[in-house]
mmCIF file of C-alpha atoms in Angstrom:
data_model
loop_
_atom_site.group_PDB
_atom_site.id
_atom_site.type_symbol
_atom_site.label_atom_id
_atom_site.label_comp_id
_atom_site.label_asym_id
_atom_site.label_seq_id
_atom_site.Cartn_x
_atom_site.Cartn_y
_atom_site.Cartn_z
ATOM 1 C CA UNK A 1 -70.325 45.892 -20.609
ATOM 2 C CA UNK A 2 -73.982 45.432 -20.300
ATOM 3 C CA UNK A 3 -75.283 42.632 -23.444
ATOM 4 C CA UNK A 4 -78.697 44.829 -24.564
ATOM 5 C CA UNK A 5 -80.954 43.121 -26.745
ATOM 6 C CA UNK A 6 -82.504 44.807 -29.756
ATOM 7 C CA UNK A 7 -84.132 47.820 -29.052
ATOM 8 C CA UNK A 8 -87.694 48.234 -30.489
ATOM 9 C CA UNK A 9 -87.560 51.311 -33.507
ATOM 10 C CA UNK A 10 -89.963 53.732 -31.336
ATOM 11 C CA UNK A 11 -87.261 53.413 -28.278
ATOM 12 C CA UNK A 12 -83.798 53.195 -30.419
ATOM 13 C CA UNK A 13 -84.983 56.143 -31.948
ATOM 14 C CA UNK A 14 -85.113 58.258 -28.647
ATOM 15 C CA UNK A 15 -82.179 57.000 -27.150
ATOM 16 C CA UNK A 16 -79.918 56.215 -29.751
ATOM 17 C CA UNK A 17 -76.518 58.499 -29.100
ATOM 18 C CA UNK A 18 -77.151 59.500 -25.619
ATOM 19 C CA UNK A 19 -75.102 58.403 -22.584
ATOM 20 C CA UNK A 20 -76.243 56.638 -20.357
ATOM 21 C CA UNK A 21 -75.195 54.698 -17.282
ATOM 22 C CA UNK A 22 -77.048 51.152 -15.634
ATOM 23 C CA UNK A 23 -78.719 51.113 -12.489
ATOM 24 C CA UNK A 24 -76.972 48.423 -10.134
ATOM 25 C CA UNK A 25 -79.112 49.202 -7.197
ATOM 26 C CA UNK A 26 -82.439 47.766 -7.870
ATOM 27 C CA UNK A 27 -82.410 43.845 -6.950
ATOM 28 C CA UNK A 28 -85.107 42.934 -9.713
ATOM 29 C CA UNK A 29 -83.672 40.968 -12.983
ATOM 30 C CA UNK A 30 -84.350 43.791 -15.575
ATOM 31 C CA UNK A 31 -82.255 45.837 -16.994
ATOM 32 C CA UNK A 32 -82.680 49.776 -15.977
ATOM 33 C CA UNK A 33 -80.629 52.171 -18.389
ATOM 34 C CA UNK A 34 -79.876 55.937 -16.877
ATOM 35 C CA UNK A 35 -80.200 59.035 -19.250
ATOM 36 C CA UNK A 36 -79.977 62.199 -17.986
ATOM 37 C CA UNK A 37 -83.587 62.810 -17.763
ATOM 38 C CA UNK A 38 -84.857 59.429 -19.029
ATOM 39 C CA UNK A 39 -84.755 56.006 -17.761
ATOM 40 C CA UNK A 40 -85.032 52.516 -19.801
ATOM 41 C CA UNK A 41 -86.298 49.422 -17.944
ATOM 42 C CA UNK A 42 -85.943 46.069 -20.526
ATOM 43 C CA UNK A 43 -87.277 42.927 -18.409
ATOM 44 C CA UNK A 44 -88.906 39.801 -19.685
ATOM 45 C CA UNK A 45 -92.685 40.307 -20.613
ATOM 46 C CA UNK A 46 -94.106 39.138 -17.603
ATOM 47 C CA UNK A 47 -97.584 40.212 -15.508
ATOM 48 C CA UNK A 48 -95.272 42.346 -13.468
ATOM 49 C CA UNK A 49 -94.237 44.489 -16.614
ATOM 50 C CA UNK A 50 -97.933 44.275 -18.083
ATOM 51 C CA UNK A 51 -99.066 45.692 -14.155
ATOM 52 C CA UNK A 52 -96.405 48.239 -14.236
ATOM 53 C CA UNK A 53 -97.113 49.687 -17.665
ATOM 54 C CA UNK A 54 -101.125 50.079 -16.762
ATOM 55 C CA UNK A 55 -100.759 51.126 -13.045
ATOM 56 C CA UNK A 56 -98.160 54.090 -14.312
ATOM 57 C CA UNK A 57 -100.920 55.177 -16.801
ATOM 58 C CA UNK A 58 -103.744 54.234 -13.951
ATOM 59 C CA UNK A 59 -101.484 56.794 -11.558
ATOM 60 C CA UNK A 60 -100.687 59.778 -13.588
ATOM 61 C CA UNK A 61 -102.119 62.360 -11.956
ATOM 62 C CA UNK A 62 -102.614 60.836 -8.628
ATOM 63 C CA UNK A 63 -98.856 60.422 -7.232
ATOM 64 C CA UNK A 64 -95.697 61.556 -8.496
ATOM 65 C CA UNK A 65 -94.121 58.604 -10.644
ATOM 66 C CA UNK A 66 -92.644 58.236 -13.935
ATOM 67 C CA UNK A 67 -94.926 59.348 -16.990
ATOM 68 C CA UNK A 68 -94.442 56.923 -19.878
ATOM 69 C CA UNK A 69 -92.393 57.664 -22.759
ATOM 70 C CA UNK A 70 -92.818 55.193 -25.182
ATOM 71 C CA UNK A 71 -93.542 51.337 -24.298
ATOM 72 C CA UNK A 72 -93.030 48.681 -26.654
ATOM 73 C CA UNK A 73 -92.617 44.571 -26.510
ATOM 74 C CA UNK A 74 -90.198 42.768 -28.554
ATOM 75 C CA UNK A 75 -88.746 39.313 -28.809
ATOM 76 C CA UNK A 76 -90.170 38.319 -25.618
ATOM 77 C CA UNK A 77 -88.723 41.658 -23.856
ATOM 78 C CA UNK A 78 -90.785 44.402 -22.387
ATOM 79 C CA UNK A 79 -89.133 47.735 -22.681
ATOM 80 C CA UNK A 80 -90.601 50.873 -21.046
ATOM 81 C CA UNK A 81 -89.087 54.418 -21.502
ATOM 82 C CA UNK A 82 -89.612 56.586 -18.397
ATOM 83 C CA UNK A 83 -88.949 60.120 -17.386
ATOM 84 C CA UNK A 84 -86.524 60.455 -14.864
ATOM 85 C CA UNK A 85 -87.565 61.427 -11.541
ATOM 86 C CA UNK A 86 -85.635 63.960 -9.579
ATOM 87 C CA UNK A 87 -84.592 63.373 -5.829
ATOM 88 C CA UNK A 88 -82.716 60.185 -5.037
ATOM 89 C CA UNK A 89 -83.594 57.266 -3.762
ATOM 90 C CA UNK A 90 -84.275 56.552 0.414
ATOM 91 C CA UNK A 91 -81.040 54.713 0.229
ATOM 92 C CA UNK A 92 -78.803 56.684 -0.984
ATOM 93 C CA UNK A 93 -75.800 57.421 0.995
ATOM 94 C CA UNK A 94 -76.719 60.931 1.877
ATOM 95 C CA UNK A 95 -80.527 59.450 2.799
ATOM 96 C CA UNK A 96 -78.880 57.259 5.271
ATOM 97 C CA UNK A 97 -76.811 59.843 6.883
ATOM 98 C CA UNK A 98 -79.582 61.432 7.585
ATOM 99 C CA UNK A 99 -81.739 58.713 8.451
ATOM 100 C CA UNK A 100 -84.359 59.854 10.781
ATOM 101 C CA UNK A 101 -85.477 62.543 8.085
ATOM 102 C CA UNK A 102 -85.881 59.471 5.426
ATOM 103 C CA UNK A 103 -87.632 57.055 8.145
ATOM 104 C CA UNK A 104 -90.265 60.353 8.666
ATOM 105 C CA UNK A 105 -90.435 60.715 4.836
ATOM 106 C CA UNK A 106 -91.175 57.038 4.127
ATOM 107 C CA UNK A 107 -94.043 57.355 6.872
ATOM 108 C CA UNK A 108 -95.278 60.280 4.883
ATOM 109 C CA UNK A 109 -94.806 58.181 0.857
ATOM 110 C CA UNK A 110 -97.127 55.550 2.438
ATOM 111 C CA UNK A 111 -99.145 57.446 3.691
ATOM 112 C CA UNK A 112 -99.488 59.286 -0.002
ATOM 113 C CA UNK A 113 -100.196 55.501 -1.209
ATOM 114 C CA UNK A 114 -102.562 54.603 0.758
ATOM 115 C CA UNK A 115 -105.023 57.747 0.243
ATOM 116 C CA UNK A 116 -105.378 56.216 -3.699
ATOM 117 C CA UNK A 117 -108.784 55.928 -4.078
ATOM 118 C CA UNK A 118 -109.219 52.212 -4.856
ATOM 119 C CA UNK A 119 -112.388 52.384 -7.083
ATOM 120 C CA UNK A 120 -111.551 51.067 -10.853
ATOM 121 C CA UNK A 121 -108.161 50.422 -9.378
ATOM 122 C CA UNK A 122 -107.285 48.042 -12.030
ATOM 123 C CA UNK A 123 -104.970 45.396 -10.480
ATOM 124 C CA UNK A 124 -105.754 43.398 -7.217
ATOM 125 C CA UNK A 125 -102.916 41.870 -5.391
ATOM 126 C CA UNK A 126 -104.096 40.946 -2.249
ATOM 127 C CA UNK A 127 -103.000 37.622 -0.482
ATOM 128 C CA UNK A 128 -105.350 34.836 -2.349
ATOM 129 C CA UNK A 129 -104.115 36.300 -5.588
ATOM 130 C CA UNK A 130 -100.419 36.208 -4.025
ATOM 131 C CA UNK A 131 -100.713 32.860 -2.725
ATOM 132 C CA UNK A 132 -101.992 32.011 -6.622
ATOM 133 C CA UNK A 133 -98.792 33.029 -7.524
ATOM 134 C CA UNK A 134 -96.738 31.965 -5.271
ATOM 135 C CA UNK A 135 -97.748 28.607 -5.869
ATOM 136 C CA UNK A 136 -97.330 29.245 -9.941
ATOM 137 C CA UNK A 137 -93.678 31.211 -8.609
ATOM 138 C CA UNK A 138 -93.134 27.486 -6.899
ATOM 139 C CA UNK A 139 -93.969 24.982 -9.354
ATOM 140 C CA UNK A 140 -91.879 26.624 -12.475
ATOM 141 C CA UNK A 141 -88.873 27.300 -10.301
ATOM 142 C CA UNK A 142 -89.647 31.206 -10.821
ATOM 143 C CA UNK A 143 -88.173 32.297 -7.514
ATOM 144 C CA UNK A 144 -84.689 32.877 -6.214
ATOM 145 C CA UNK A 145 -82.981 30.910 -3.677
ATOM 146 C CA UNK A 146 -80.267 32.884 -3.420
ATOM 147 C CA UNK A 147 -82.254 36.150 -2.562
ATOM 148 C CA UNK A 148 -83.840 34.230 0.273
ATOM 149 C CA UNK A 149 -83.334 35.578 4.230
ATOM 150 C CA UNK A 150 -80.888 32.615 5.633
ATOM 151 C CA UNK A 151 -83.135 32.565 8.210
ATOM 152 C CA UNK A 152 -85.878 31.640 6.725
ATOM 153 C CA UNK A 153 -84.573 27.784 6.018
ATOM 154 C CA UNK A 154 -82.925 25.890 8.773
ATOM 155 C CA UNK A 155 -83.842 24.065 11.785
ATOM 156 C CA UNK A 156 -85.320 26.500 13.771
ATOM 157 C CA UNK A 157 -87.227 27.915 10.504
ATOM 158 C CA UNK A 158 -88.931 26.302 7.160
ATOM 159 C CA UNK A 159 -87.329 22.490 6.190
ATOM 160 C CA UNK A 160 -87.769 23.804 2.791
ATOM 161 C CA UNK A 161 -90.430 25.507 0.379
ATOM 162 C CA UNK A 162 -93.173 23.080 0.282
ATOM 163 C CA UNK A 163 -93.553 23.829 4.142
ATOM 164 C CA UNK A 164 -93.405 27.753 4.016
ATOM 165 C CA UNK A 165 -96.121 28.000 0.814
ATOM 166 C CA UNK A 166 -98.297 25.553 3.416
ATOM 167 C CA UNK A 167 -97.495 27.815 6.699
ATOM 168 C CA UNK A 168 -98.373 31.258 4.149
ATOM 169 C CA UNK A 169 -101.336 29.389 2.860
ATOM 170 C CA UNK A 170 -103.133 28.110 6.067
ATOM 171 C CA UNK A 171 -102.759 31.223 7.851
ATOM 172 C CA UNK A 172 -103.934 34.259 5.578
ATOM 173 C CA UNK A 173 -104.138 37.026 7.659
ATOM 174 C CA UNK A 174 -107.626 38.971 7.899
ATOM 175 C CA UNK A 175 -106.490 41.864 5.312
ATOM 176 C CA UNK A 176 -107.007 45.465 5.800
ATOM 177 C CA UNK A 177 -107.112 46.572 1.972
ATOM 178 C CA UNK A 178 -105.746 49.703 0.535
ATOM 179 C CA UNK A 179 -103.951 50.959 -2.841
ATOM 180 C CA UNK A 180 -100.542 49.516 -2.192
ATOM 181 C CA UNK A 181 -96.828 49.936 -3.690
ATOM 182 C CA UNK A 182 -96.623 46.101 -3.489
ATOM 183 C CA UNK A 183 -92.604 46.657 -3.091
ATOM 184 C CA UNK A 184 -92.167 49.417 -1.201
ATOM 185 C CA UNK A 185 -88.714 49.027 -0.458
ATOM 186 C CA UNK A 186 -85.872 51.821 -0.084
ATOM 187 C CA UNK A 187 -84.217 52.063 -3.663
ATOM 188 C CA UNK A 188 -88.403 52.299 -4.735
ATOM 189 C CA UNK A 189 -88.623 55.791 -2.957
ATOM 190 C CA UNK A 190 -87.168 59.140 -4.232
ATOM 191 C CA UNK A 191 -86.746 61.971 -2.085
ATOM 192 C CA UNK A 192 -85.014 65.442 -2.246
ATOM 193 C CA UNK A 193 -84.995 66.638 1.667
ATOM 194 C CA UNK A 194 -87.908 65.757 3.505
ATOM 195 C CA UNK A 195 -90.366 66.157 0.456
ATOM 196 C CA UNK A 196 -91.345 62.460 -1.514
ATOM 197 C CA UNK A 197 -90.367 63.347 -5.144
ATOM 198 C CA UNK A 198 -91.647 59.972 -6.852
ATOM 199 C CA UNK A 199 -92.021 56.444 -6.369
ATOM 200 C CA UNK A 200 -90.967 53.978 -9.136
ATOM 201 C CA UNK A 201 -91.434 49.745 -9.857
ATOM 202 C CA UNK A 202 -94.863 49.464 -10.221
ATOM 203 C CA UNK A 203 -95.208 45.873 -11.259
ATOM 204 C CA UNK A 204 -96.526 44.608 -8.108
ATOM 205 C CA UNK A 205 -98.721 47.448 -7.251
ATOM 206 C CA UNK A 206 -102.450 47.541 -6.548
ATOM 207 C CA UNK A 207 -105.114 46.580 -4.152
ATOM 208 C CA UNK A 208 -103.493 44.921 -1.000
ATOM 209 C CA UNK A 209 -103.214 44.821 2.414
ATOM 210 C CA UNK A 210 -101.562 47.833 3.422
ATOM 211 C CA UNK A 211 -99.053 45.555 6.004
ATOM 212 C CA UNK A 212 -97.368 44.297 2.825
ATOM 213 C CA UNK A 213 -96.020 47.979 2.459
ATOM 214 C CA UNK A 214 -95.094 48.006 5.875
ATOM 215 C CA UNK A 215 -94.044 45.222 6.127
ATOM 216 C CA UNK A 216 -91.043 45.367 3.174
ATOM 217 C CA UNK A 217 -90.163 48.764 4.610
ATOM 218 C CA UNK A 218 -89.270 47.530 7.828
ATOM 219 C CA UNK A 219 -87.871 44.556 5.928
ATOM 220 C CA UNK A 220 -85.305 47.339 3.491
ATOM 221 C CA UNK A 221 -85.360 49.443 6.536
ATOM 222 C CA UNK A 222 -83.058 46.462 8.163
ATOM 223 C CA UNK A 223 -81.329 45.598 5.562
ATOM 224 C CA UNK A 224 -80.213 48.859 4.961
ATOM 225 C CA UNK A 225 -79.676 50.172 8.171
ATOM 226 C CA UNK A 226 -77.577 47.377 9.176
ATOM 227 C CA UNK A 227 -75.689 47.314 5.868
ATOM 228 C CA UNK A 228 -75.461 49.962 4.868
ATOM 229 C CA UNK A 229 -75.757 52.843 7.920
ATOM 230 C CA UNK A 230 -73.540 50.629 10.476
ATOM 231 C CA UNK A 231 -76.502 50.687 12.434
ATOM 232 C CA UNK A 232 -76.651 47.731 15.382
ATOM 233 C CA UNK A 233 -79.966 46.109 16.242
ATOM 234 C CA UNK A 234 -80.603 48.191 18.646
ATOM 235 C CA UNK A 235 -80.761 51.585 17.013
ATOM 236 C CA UNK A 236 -82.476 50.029 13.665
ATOM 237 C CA UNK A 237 -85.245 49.375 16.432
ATOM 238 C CA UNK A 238 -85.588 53.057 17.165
ATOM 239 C CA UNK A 239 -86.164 53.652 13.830
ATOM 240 C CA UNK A 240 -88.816 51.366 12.853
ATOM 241 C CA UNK A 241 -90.273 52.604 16.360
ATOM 242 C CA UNK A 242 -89.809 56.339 14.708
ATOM 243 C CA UNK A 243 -91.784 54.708 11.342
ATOM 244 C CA UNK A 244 -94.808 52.999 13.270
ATOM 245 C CA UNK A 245 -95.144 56.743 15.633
ATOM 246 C CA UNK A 246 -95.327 58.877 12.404
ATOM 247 C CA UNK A 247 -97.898 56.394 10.455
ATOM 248 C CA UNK A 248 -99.743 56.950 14.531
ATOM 249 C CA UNK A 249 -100.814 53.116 14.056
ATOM 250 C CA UNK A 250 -99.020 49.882 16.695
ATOM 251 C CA UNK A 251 -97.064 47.529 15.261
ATOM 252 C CA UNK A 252 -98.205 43.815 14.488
ATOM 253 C CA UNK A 253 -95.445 41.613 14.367
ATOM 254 C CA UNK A 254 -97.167 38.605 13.321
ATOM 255 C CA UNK A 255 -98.614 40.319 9.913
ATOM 256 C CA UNK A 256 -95.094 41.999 9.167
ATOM 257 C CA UNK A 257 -93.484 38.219 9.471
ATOM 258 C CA UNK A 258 -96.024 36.967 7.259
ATOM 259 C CA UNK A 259 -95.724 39.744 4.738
ATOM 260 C CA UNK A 260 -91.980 39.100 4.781
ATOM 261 C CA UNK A 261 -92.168 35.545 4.406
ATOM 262 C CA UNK A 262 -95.155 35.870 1.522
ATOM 263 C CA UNK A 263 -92.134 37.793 -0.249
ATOM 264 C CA UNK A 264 -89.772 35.240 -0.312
ATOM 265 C CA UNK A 265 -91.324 33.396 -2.769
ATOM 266 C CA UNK A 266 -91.167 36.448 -5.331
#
């Protein structure tokens, strides 16, 4: 059973006798609470809940995500009631199946991202301000090990995290900024057919290099496809070939490893 702190007055008094169920999808530390046509996310206040809260408000209007219920802070907890958005997420079961359609809709939610108009966007999170935080992230421990690719450390990759925050530091790529997710993995993504219904976890969003989004799709396209889909290496290939031919832009390996590697120490 799920331990739920206190719930402010303004939120208990909403929810208070519904059903609900928890999300176990999301691999983020809060707490996300299904209702039938609400959602409640309880996290540690944090600049990722304070970004969320403004870029949903920032948003309204401009892409389909969740419109604010009620959002309240309490004993050190952030919690934010949500409509529910309709669709399900980009990897879902039935997404998978049906993967090509879902690889062509993810072209077509970043694309919806990344027309944003970025005047009095009010969040920038472009690489000096991650590297900022990486580096805060590093010195008070506020990363996860265990979510780290076991790639990433061993011989033939980083001796340890001192020597990937130098490697992300001393070779910031030359940034091509745009509105940006920030963390636009699968579970992020609703869909209902081939149509985008929403997009959800905002706390990372704002002005970035538009390779950071690409570069965690591809990252939760793998994952998933290999996971998930049974896919081999091989055929995960074809689809992030099928992703980079409906965005009509090449590749660029070197910025998707960095963009990868930037997120491990998130």
């Amino acid at each position: 059973m799920v331990q739920l702190p206190l719930l402010p007055e303004r939120i208990y008094s909403k929810t208070a006798g519904l059903k609900w169920t928890c999300d176990d999808v999301g691999m983020s530390e809060s707490t996300v609470l299904l209702f039938d046509n609400m959602v409640l996310k309880i996290e540690k206040i944090s600049r990722y809940s304070k970004y969320e809260h403004g870029l949903l408000g920032w948003l309204a209007g401009k892409l389909p995500v969740p419109k604010i219920i009620e959002a309240q802070e309490q004993d050190g907890n952030s919690f934010l009631l949500m409509s529910r958005l309709p669709g399900e997420m980009t990897c879902s079961e039935s997404s998978l199946q049906n993967i090509e359609d879902t690889v062509k809709a993810l072209a077509k939610g970043l694309k919806m991202i990344w027309k944003i108009d970025i005047t009095n966007c009010p969040y920038l999170n472009n690489v000096p301000e991650k590297i900022l935080q990486a580096n805060y992230n590093i010195e008070n421990n506020l990363f996860d090990m265990g979510g780290v690719n076991p790639e990433t450390f061993t011989s033939e990759g980083f001796k340890n995290v001192s020597e990937l925050y130098e490697y992300l530091d001393q070779n910031r790529p030359k940034e091509d900024l745009v509105f940006s997710h920030g963390d636009f993995c699968l579970p992020n993504v609703f869909i209902s057919g081939n149509d985008i219904t929403g997009f959800i976890d905002w706390g990372r969003g704002g002005i970035a290099d538009r390779w950071q989004d690409i570069a965690l799709c591809i990252h939760s396209l793998r994952y998933n496809c290999i996971e998930y889909a049974l896919c081999d290496k091989e055929k995960c290939q074809e689809y992030e070939n099928l992703l980079f031919q409906e965005l009509a832009i090449e590749p660029d390996k070197e910025k998707i490893r960095y963009f990868i590697l930037l997120d491990e120490l998130f």
